CSV table of C-alpha atoms and ligand atoms in Angstrom, one decimal:
chain,number,residue,atom,x,y,z
C,1413,MET,CA,0.0,0.0,0.0
C,1414,SER,CA,1.2,3.5,-0.8
C,1415,LYS,CA,2.5,5.5,2.2
C,1416,LEU,CA,2.3,9.2,2.9
C,1417,PHE,CA,5.4,11.0,4.2
C,1418,VAL,CA,5.7,14.6,5.4
C,1419,VAL,CA,9.2,16.1,5.4
C,1420,SER,CA,9.5,19.5,7.0
C,1421,ALA,CA,12.6,21.6,7.7
C,1422,PRO,CA,13.3,25.2,8.6
C,1423,SER,CA,14.1,27.3,5.5
C,1424,GLY,CA,17.9,26.8,4.7
C,1425,THR,CA,18.2,23.3,6.2
C,1426,GLY,CA,18.7,21.6,2.8
C,1427,LYS,CA,15.6,19.5,2.6
C,1428,THR,CA,15.1,20.1,-1.1
C,1429,THR,CA,18.5,18.7,-2.0
C,1430,LEU,CA,17.9,15.6,0.1
C,1431,ASN,CA,14.3,15.0,-1.2
C,1432,ASN,CA,15.3,15.5,-4.8
C,1433,ARG,CA,18.1,13.0,-4.5
C,1434,LEU,CA,15.8,10.4,-2.9
C,1435,MET,CA,13.2,10.8,-5.7
C,1436,LYS,CA,15.9,10.4,-8.4
C,1437,GLU,CA,17.3,7.3,-6.8
C,1438,PHE,CA,13.9,5.8,-5.9
C,1439,PRO,CA,11.3,6.6,-8.6
C,1440,THR,CA,8.5,5.0,-6.5
C,1441,VAL,CA,8.8,7.9,-4.1
C,1442,GLU,CA,7.3,11.0,-5.6
C,1443,ILE,CA,7.3,14.6,-4.2
C,1444,ALA,CA,3.8,16.1,-4.5
C,1445,VAL,CA,4.0,19.3,-6.5
C,1446,SER,CA,2.4,22.1,-4.4
C,1447,HIS,CA,0.5,25.1,-5.6
C,1448,THR,CA,1.9,28.5,-4.6
C,1449,THR,CA,1.1,32.2,-5.2
C,1450,ARG,CA,4.8,33.2,-4.7
C,1451,ALA,CA,6.9,34.5,-7.7
C,1452,ILE,CA,8.9,31.9,-9.6
C,1453,ARG,CA,12.7,32.0,-8.8
C,1454,THR,CA,15.5,31.6,-11.3
C,1455,GLY,CA,16.0,27.9,-12.1
C,1456,GLU,CA,12.5,26.9,-11.0
C,1457,VAL,CA,10.2,25.2,-13.5
C,1458,ASP,CA,6.4,25.7,-13.4
C,1459,GLY,CA,4.7,22.3,-12.8
C,1460,GLN,CA,7.9,20.8,-11.4
C,1461,SER,CA,9.1,23.0,-8.6
C,1462,TYR,CA,5.5,24.2,-7.9
C,1463,HIS,CA,2.4,25.0,-9.8
C,1464,PHE,CA,2.6,28.8,-9.9
C,1465,VAL,CA,-0.9,30.3,-9.8
C,1466,SER,CA,-2.5,33.6,-9.1
C,1467,LYS,CA,-4.0,34.4,-5.7
C,1468,GLU,CA,-7.5,34.3,-7.3
C,1469,THR,CA,-6.9,30.8,-8.7
C,1470,PHE,CA,-5.5,29.6,-5.4
C,1471,GLN,CA,-8.3,31.0,-3.3
C,1472,SER,CA,-11.0,29.5,-5.6
C,1473,MET,CA,-9.3,26.0,-5.4
C,1474,ALA,CA,-9.2,26.3,-1.6
C,1475,LYS,CA,-12.8,27.5,-1.4
C,1476,SER,CA,-14.1,24.6,-3.6
C,1477,GLY,CA,-12.4,22.0,-1.4
C,1478,GLN,CA,-9.6,21.0,-3.9
C,1479,MET,CA,-6.8,21.5,-1.3
C,1480,LEU,CA,-5.9,18.8,1.2
C,1481,GLU,CA,-4.1,21.5,3.2
C,1482,TRP,CA,-2.9,25.0,2.6
C,1483,ALA,CA,-1.1,27.7,4.6
C,1484,GLU,CA,0.3,31.2,4.3
C,1485,VAL,CA,4.1,31.2,4.6
C,1486,PHE,CA,6.1,34.4,4.4
C,1487,GLY,CA,3.2,36.3,2.9
C,1488,ASN,CA,2.4,33.8,0.1
C,1489,LEU,CA,-0.1,30.9,-0.1
C,1490,TYR,CA,1.1,27.3,-0.5
C,1491,GLY,CA,-1.0,24.2,-0.7
C,1492,THR,CA,-1.2,20.5,-1.5
C,1493,SER,CA,-4.0,19.6,-3.9
C,1494,LYS,CA,-6.1,16.5,-3.4
C,1495,LEU,CA,-5.7,15.7,-7.1
C,1496,GLU,CA,-1.9,15.7,-6.8
C,1497,LEU,CA,-2.0,13.0,-4.1
C,1498,GLU,CA,-4.6,10.9,-6.1
C,1499,ARG,CA,-2.3,11.1,-9.2
C,1500,ILE,CA,0.6,9.7,-7.3
C,1501,PHE,CA,-1.4,7.1,-5.3
C,1502,ALA,CA,-3.0,5.9,-8.5
C,1503,LYS,CA,0.5,4.7,-9.7
C,1504,GLY,CA,0.9,2.8,-6.4
C,1505,HIS,CA,3.8,5.2,-5.5
C,1506,ASN,CA,4.6,6.7,-2.1
C,1507,VAL,CA,4.0,10.4,-1.6
C,1508,LEU,CA,6.4,12.8,0.0
C,1509,LEU,CA,5.0,16.1,1.0
C,1510,GLU,CA,7.7,18.9,1.4
C,1511,ILE,CA,5.6,21.2,3.5
C,1512,ASP,CA,5.9,23.5,6.6
C,1513,VAL,CA,4.9,22.8,10.2
C,1514,GLN,CA,1.4,24.2,9.8
C,1515,GLY,CA,0.8,22.0,6.8
C,1516,CYS,CA,2.1,19.0,8.7
C,1517,ARG,CA,-0.4,19.7,11.5
C,1518,SER,CA,-3.3,19.9,8.9
C,1519,ILE,CA,-2.2,16.7,7.2
C,1520,LEU,CA,-2.1,14.8,10.5
C,1521,ARG,CA,-5.7,15.8,11.1
C,1522,GLU,CA,-6.8,14.4,7.8
C,1523,ARG,CA,-4.2,11.5,7.6
C,1524,PRO,CA,-3.0,10.5,11.1
C,1525,ASP,CA,-1.2,7.6,9.4
C,1526,ALA,CA,1.3,10.0,7.7
C,1527,ILE,CA,4.9,9.4,8.7
C,1528,THR,CA,6.5,12.7,9.6
C,1529,VAL,CA,10.2,13.7,9.5
C,1530,PHE,CA,11.7,16.9,10.7
C,1531,ILE,CA,15.2,17.8,9.3
C,1532,LEU,CA,17.2,20.0,11.6
C,1533,PRO,CA,20.3,22.2,11.2
C,1534,PRO,CA,23.4,21.2,13.3
C,1535,ALA,CA,23.2,24.6,15.0
C,1536,ILE,CA,21.1,27.8,14.6
C,1537,GLU,CA,24.3,29.7,13.7
C,1538,THR,CA,24.9,27.3,10.9
C,1539,LEU,CA,21.4,27.9,9.7
C,1540,TRP,CA,22.0,31.6,9.7
C,1541,LYS,CA,25.2,31.2,7.7
C,1542,ARG,CA,23.4,29.0,5.1
C,1543,LEU,CA,20.6,31.7,4.8
C,1544,GLU,CA,23.4,34.3,4.3
C,1545,GLN,CA,25.1,32.1,1.6
C,1546,ARG,CA,21.9,31.8,-0.3
C,1547,GLY,CA,22.1,35.6,-0.7
C,1548,THR,CA,18.5,35.8,-1.9
C,1549,ASP,CA,17.0,37.8,1.0
C,1550,LYS,CA,17.8,41.1,2.7
C,1551,LEU,CA,19.0,41.0,6.4
C,1552,SER,CA,15.5,41.6,7.9
C,1553,ASP,CA,14.0,38.9,5.7
C,1554,ARG,CA,16.7,36.4,6.7
C,1555,TRP,CA,16.1,37.3,10.4
C,1556,ARG,CA,12.3,36.7,9.9
C,1557,ARG,CA,13.1,33.3,8.4
C,1558,LEU,CA,15.3,32.5,11.4
C,1559,LEU,CA,12.5,33.5,13.8
C,1560,THR,CA,10.1,31.3,11.9
C,1561,ALA,CA,12.6,28.5,12.2
C,1562,LYS,CA,12.6,29.0,15.9
C,1563,GLN,CA,8.8,28.7,16.0
C,1564,GLU,CA,8.9,25.6,13.9
C,1565,ILE,CA,11.5,23.9,16.0
C,1566,GLU,CA,9.3,24.8,19.1
C,1567,ALA,CA,6.5,22.7,17.5
C,1568,CYS,CA,8.8,19.7,16.9
C,1569,HIS,CA,6.8,17.3,19.1
C,1570,ILE,CA,4.3,16.6,16.3
C,1571,TYR,CA,7.1,14.8,14.3
C,1572,ASN,CA,7.8,11.1,14.5
C,1573,HIS,CA,11.5,11.2,13.3
C,1574,PHE,CA,14.3,13.7,13.4
C,1575,ILE,CA,17.4,14.0,11.2
C,1576,VAL,CA,20.3,16.4,11.8
C,1577,ASN,CA,21.7,17.7,8.5
C,1578,ASP,CA,25.3,18.1,9.5
C,1579,THR,CA,26.7,16.2,6.5
C,1580,VAL,CA,24.6,15.6,3.4
C,1581,GLU,CA,25.7,12.0,3.1
C,1582,LYS,CA,24.7,11.1,6.6
C,1583,ALA,CA,21.4,13.0,6.5
C,1584,TYR,CA,20.6,11.3,3.1
C,1585,ALA,CA,21.4,7.8,4.5
C,1586,GLU,CA,19.0,8.5,7.4
C,1587,LEU,CA,16.2,9.8,5.2
C,1588,LYS,CA,16.6,6.8,2.9
C,1589,SER,CA,16.5,4.5,5.9
C,1590,ILE,CA,13.2,6.0,7.1
C,1591,ILE,CA,11.4,6.3,3.8
C,1592,VAL,CA,12.7,3.4,1.7
C,1593,ASP,CA,13.7,0.8,4.3
C,1594,GLY,CA,11.1,1.7,7.0
C,1595,ASN,CA,13.9,1.7,9.6
C,1596,PRO,CA,13.9,4.1,12.6
C,1597,PRO,CA,16.6,6.8,12.3
C,1598,ALA,CA,19.7,7.3,14.4
C,1599,LEU,CA,18.0,9.8,16.7
C,1600,ASN,CA,15.1,8.4,18.7
C,1601,HIS,CA,12.0,10.6,19.4
C,1602,GLU,CA,13.0,11.7,22.9
C,1603,ASP,CA,16.6,12.6,21.9
C,1604,GLY,CA,15.2,14.4,18.9
C,1605,ILE,CA,13.0,16.6,21.1
C,1606,ARG,CA,16.0,17.2,23.4
C,1607,TYR,CA,18.0,18.2,20.4
C,1608,CYS,CA,15.3,20.7,19.3
C,1609,LYS,CA,15.3,22.2,22.8
C,1610,SER,CA,19.1,22.7,22.6
C,1611,LEU,CA,18.6,24.6,19.3
C,1612,ILE,CA,16.0,26.9,20.9
C,1613,ASP,CA,18.5,27.5,23.8
C,1614,GLU,CA,21.1,28.6,21.3
C,1615,PHE,CA,18.9,31.7,20.4
C,1616,ARG,CA,19.6,32.9,24.0
C,1617,SER,CA,23.2,31.7,24.4
C,1618,SER,CA,24.7,32.6,21.1
C,1619,PRO,CA,26.5,36.1,21.1
C,1620,LEU,CA,26.2,36.2,17.3
C,1621,LEU,CA,22.4,35.8,17.4
C,1622,GLN,CA,22.0,38.2,20.4
C,1623,ASP,CA,24.0,40.9,18.6
C,1624,LEU,CA,21.9,40.4,15.5
C,1625,LYS,CA,18.7,40.7,17.5
C,1626,LYS,CA,19.8,43.9,19.1
C,1627,LYS,CA,20.9,45.4,15.7
C,1628,LEU,CA,17.6,44.5,14.1
C,1629,GLU,CA,15.4,45.7,17.0
C,1630,ALA,CA,17.3,49.0,17.0
C,1631,ASN,CA,16.2,49.6,13.4
P,480,LIG,P1,9.8,28.2,-0.6
P,480,LIG,O1,9.1,29.5,-1.0
P,480,LIG,O2,11.2,28.5,0.0
P,480,LIG,O3,9.9,27.2,-1.7
P,480,LIG,O4,9.0,27.5,0.6
P,480,LIG,C1,8.6,28.2,1.7
P,480,LIG,C2,7.9,27.3,2.7
P,480,LIG,O5,6.7,26.9,2.2
P,480,LIG,C3,8.7,26.0,3.1
P,480,LIG,O6,8.8,25.9,4.5
P,480,LIG,C4,7.9,24.9,2.5
P,480,LIG,O7,8.0,23.7,3.2
P,480,LIG,C5,6.5,25.5,2.5
P,480,LIG,N1,5.6,24.8,1.6
P,480,LIG,C6,5.9,24.5,0.3
P,480,LIG,N2,4.8,23.9,-0.2
P,480,LIG,C7,3.8,23.8,0.7
P,480,LIG,C8,2.5,23.3,0.8
P,480,LIG,O8,2.0,22.8,-0.2
P,480,LIG,N3,1.8,23.5,1.9
P,480,LIG,C9,2.4,24.1,3.0
P,480,LIG,N4,1.7,24.2,4.1
P,480,LIG,N5,3.7,24.6,3.0
P,480,LIG,C10,4.4,24.4,1.9
């Protein structure tokens, strides 16, 4: 029987790289293509990265019950259509939803059987550096993404499994082990929650993050 997986990760944690690699190696695992109202970025392909639609189209799909879940993230609408899931299930394939924490909560209400995975950065300072390297957002936007990451990590208890993305090879092996082999990952649930708490503590203990906070609040 087809399985439903939810993989979430704070922005900048590298989940897209891991998920795309998995889908390439195992064609029976398909990433559901979400709908979004956000602008297309360089390198993205309509219908592959997302279905890019207008706000009107999105709202009418949501209103007529075509979305399994949807959420507003960073000012744009994102959602998983029921049709997309049916399309993948009809082939007997497993579905991987690459969605945020709000989306995961909604999915669990509809599909409590979903297997949920949270990918974490090795440290918040590392996440900050990765957001800086991406170079796509201004400082205040990057900070907003970091604060959203904090809120998401605070909601970590809803996830079954945790993966720390310190090296891509290790994180990929763990993701493969959960999704393809059905094995529990290296980090058990309690240790995963403890790890998330240590990341939240880093917001208070890191001089770099405290300095940034002061700088941004002063503006
Ligand atoms: P990005 O704009 O960087 O591609 O994605 C921003 C956020 O939207 C990410 O956290 C991503 O997981 C989330 N997202 C993408 N598709 C969906 C979706 O269909 N539903 C929900 N709830 N979140 C989504």
